[in-house]
Short mmCIF file of C-alpha atoms and ligand atoms in Angstrom, two decimals:
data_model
loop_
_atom_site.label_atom_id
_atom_site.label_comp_id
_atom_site.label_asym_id
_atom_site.label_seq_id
_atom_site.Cartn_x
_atom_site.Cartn_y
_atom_site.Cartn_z
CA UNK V 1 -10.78 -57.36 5.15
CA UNK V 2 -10.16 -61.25 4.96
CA UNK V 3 -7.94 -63.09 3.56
CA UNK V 4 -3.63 -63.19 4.60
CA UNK V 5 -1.77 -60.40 5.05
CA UNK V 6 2.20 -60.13 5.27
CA UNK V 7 4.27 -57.15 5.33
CA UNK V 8 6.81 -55.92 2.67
CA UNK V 9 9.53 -53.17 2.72
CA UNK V 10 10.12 -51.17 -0.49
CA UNK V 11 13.01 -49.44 -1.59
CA UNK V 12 11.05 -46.41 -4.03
CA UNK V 13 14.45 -44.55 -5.12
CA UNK V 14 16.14 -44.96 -2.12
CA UNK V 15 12.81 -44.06 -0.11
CA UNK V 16 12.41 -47.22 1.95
CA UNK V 17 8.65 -47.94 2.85
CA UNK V 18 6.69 -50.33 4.92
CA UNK V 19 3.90 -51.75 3.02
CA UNK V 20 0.91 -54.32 3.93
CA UNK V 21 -0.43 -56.65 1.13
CA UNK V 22 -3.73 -57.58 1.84
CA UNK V 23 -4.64 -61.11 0.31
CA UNK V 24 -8.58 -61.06 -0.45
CA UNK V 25 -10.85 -63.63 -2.68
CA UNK V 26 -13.19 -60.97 -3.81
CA UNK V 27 -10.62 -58.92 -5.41
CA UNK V 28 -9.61 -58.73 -9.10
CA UNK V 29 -7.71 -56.05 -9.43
CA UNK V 30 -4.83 -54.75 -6.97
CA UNK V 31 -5.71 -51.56 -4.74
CA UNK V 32 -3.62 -49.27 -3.05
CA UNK V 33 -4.99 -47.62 0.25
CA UNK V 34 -2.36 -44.47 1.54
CA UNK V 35 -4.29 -42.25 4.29
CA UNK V 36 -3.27 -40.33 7.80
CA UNK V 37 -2.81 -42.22 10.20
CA UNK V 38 -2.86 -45.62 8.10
CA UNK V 39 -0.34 -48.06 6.57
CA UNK V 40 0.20 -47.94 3.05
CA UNK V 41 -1.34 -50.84 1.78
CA UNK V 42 -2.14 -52.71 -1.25
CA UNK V 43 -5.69 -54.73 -1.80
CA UNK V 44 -4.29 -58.08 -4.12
CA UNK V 45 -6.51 -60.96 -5.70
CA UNK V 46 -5.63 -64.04 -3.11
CA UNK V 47 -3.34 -65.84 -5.08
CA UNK V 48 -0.79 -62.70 -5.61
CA UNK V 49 2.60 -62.76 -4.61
CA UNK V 50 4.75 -60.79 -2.17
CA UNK V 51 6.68 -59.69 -5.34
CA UNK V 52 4.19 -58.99 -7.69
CA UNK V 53 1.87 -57.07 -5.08
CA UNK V 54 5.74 -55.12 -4.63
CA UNK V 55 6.16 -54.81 -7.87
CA UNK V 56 2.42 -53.33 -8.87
CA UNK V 57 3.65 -50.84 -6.14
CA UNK V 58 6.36 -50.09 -7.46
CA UNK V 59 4.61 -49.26 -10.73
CA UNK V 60 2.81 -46.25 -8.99
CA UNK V 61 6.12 -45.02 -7.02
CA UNK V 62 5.72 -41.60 -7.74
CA UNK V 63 1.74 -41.29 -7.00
CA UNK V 64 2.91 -42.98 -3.58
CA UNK V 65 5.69 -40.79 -3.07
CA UNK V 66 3.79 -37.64 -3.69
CA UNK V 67 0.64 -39.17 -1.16
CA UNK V 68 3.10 -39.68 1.42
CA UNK V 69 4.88 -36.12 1.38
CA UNK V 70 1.21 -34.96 1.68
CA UNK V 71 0.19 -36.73 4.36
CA UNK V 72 3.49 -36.01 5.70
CA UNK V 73 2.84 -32.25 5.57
CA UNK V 74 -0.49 -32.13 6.69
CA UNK V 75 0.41 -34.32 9.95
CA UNK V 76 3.05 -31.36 10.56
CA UNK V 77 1.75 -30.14 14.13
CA UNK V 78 0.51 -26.48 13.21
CA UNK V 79 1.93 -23.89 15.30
CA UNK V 80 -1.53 -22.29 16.21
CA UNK V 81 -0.78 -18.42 15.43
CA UNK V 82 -3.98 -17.50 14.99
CA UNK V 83 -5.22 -18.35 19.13
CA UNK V 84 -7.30 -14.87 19.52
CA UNK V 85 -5.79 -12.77 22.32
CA UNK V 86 -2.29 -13.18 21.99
CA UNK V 87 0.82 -11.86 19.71
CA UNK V 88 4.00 -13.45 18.91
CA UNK V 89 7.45 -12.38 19.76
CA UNK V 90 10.51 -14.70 19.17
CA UNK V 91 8.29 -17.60 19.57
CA UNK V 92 6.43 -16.76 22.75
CA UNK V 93 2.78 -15.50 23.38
CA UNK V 94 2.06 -11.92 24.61
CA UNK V 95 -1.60 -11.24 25.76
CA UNK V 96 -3.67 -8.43 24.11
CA UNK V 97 -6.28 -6.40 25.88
CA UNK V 98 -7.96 -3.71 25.21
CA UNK V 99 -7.59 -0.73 26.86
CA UNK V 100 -8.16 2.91 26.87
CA UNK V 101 -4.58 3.86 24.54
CA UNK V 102 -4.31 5.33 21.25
CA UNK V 103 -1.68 2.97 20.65
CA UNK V 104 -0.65 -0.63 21.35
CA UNK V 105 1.79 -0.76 23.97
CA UNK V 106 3.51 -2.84 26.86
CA UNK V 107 2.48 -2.92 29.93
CA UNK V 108 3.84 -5.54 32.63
CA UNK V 109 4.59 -8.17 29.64
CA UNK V 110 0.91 -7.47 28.37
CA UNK V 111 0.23 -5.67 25.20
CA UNK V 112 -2.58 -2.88 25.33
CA UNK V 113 -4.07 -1.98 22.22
CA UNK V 114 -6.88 0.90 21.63
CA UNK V 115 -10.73 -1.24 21.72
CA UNK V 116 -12.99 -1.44 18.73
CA UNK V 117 -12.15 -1.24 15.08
CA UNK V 118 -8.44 0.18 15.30
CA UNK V 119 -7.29 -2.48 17.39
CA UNK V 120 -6.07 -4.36 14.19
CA UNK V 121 -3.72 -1.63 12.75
CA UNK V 122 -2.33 -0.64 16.32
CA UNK V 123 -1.35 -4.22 16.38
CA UNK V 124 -0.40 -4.02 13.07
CA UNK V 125 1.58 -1.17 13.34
CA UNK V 126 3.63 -2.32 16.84
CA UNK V 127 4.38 -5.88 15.14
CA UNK V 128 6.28 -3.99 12.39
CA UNK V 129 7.87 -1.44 14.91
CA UNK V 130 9.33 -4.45 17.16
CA UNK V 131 10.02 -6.50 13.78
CA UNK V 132 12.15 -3.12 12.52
CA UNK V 133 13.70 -2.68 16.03
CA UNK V 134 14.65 -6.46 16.55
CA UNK V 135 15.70 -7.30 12.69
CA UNK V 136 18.12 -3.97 12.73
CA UNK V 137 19.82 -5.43 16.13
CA UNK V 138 19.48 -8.76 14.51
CA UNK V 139 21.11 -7.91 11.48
CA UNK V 140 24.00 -5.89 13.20
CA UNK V 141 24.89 -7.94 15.06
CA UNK V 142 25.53 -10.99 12.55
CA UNK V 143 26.79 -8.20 10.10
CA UNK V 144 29.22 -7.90 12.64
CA UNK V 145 29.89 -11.13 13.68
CA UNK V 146 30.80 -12.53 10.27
CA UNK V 147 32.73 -9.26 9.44
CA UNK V 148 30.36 -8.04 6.09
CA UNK V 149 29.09 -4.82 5.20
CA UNK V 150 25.54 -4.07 4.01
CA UNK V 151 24.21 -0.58 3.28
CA UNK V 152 20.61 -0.23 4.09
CA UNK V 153 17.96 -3.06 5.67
CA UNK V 154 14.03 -2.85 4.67
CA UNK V 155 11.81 -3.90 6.74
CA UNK V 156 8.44 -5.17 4.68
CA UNK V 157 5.36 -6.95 4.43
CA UNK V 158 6.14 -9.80 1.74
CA UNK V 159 3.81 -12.72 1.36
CA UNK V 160 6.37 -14.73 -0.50
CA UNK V 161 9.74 -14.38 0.79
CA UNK V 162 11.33 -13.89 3.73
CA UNK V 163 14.23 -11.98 3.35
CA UNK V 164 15.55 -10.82 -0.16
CA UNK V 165 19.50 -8.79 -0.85
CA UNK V 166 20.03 -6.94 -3.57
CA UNK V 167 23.17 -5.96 -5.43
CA UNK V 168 23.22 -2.62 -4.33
CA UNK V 169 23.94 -4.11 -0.82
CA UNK V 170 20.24 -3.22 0.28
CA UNK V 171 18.96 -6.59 2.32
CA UNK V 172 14.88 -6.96 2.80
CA UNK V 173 13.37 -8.87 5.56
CA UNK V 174 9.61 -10.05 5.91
CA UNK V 175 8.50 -8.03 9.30
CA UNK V 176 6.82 -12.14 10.33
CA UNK V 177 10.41 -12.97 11.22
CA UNK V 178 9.60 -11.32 14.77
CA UNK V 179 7.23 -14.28 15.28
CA UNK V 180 9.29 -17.40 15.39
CA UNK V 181 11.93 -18.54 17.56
CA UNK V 182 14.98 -15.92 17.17
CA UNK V 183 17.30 -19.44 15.21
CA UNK V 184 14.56 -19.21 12.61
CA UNK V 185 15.25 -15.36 12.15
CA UNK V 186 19.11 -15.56 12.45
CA UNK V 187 19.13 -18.28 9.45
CA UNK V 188 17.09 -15.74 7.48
CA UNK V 189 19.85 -13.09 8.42
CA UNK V 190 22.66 -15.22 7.91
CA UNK V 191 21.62 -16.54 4.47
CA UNK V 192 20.92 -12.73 3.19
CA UNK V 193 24.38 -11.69 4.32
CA UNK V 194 26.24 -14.23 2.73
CA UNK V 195 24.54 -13.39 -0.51
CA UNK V 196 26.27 -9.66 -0.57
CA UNK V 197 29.48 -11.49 -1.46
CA UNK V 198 28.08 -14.72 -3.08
CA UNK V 199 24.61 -14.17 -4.75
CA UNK V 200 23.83 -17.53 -5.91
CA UNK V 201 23.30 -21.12 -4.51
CA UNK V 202 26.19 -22.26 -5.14
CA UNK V 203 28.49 -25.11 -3.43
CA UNK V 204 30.69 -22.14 -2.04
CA UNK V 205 27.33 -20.64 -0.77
CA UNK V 206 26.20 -23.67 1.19
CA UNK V 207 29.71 -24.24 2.81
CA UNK V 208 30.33 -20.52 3.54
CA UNK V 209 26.09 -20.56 4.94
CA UNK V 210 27.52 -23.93 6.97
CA UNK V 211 30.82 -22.04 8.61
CA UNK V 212 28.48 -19.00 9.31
CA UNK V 213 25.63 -21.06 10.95
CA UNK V 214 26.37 -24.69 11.70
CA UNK V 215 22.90 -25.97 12.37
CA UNK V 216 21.13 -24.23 10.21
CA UNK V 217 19.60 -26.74 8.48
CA UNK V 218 17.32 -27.00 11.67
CA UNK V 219 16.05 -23.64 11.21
CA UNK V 220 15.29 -24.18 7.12
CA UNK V 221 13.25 -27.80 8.35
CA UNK V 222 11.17 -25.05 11.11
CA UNK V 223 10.47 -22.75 8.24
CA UNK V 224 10.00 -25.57 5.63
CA UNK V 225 7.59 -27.29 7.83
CA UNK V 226 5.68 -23.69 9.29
CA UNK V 227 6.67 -21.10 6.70
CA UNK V 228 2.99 -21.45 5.26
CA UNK V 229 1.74 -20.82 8.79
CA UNK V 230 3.52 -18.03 9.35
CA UNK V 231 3.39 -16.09 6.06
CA UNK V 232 -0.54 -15.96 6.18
CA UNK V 233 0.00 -15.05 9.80
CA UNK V 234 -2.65 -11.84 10.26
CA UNK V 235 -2.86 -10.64 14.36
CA UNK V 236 -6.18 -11.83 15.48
CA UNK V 237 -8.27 -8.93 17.32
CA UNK V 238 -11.70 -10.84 17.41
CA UNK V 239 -13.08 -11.85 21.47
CA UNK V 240 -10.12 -9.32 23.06
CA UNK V 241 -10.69 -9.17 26.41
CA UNK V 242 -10.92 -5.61 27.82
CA UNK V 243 -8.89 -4.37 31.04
CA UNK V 244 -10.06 -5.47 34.34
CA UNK V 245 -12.88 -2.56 35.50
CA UNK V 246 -11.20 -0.43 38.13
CA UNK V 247 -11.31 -2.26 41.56
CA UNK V 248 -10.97 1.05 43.48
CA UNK V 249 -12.58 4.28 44.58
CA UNK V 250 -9.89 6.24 42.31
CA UNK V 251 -10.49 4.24 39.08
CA UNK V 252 -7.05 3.19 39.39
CA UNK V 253 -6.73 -0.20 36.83
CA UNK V 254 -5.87 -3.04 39.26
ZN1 ZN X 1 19.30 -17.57 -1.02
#
């Protein structure tokens, strides 16, 4: 691209962005470029100003605004659940192997799950065991902590929410809350709990959700940024690797 360039800072509602006008002969009518990795910039005939080339920006605020929060979201580092071979727990990979169990379990910090076609529901079925075992400490122990009563805690498989309290005093978490780091969890937990005494959004809600849990506006920007991640989160059981083949005369596993 020929032709002079300068740089302009715009204020789009308060949003202040760094744009590049791009002076050019051959152009008639004013483009705007917005892509990954790229300033946003605006293509002008050569003889536009600085404050018209803003202002023709300006004109398409909310088409920018909307480009950028894409971009913005799609640049979000993905978490990369879906590695074959491992599970998640609190944020950390386990390794999976196949192995000659009826069940998934633990051994040495590995996870052993039957081979073949039931490997996905043993998996299945120990995520939501260690989701219903971790969530129920979890949950008492906040319960506790902020002095509230609840009567019963679900444990299910929701695609869209993670955690849900219902006036009966019955609070439902999404089993994928095992996955993440245990802030991202606690928020959840926290957030439900308040809700059996104030069960809307209010301002009282966000300052009593502030005293409970000070930062959690770091765990809502982890679940805003991965939630999507996480709640189409299915264990993969393609390429396990199987156990090691016994190493000695007994058939003992090394
Ligand atoms: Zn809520």
């Amino acid at each position: 691209m020929s032709g002079q360039a300068s740089g302009i800072t715009l204020d789009l509602d308060g949003e202040l962005v760094q744009a590049e006008v791009v002076r050019s002969p051959r152009v008639r009518v004013a483009r705007i470029q917005i892509g990954a990795q790229r300033p946003l910039r605006i293509i002008v005939p050569a003889d536009t100003s600085d404050e018209d080339a803003a202002d023709a920006l300006r004109s398409k605020r909310s088409w920018i605004r909307d480009k950028l929060r894409l971009i913005e979201r799609q640049e979000t580092p993905r978490l990369g659940l879906d590695r074959p071979g491992v599970v998640w727990i609190n944020g950390a990979a386990m390794q999976v192997i196949e192995g000659d169990v009826r069940f998934a379990r633990e051994q040495d910090g590995v996870l052993v799950v039957p081979a073949g076609e039931q490997a996905a529901e043993a998996l299945l079925r120990w995520y939501r065991r260690r989701a219903r075992e971790y969530l129920r400490e979890l949950v008492a122990t906040e319960a506790k902590r902020l002095g509230c009563t609840f009567r019963r805690l679900a444990v299910r498989d929701q695609r869209t929410r993670w955690g849900s309290c219902a006036p009966t005093g019955t609070i439902s978490l999404n089993w994928r809350l095992v996955i993440p780091p245990r802030s991202v969890a606690r928020y959840v937990v926290v957030h439900e709990l308040i809700h059996l005494s104030i069960p809307n959004h209010s301002k009282a809600f966000w300052r009593a959700l502030s005293t409970a849990l000070p930062d959690w506006e770091q765990a809502a920007t982890w679940l805003s940024d991965h939630g999507h991640e996480l709640r189409s989160y299915a264990p993969e059981t393609r390429a396990l690797r199987r156990r090691g083949t016994p190493t000695s005369a007994w058939g003992v596993d090394a």
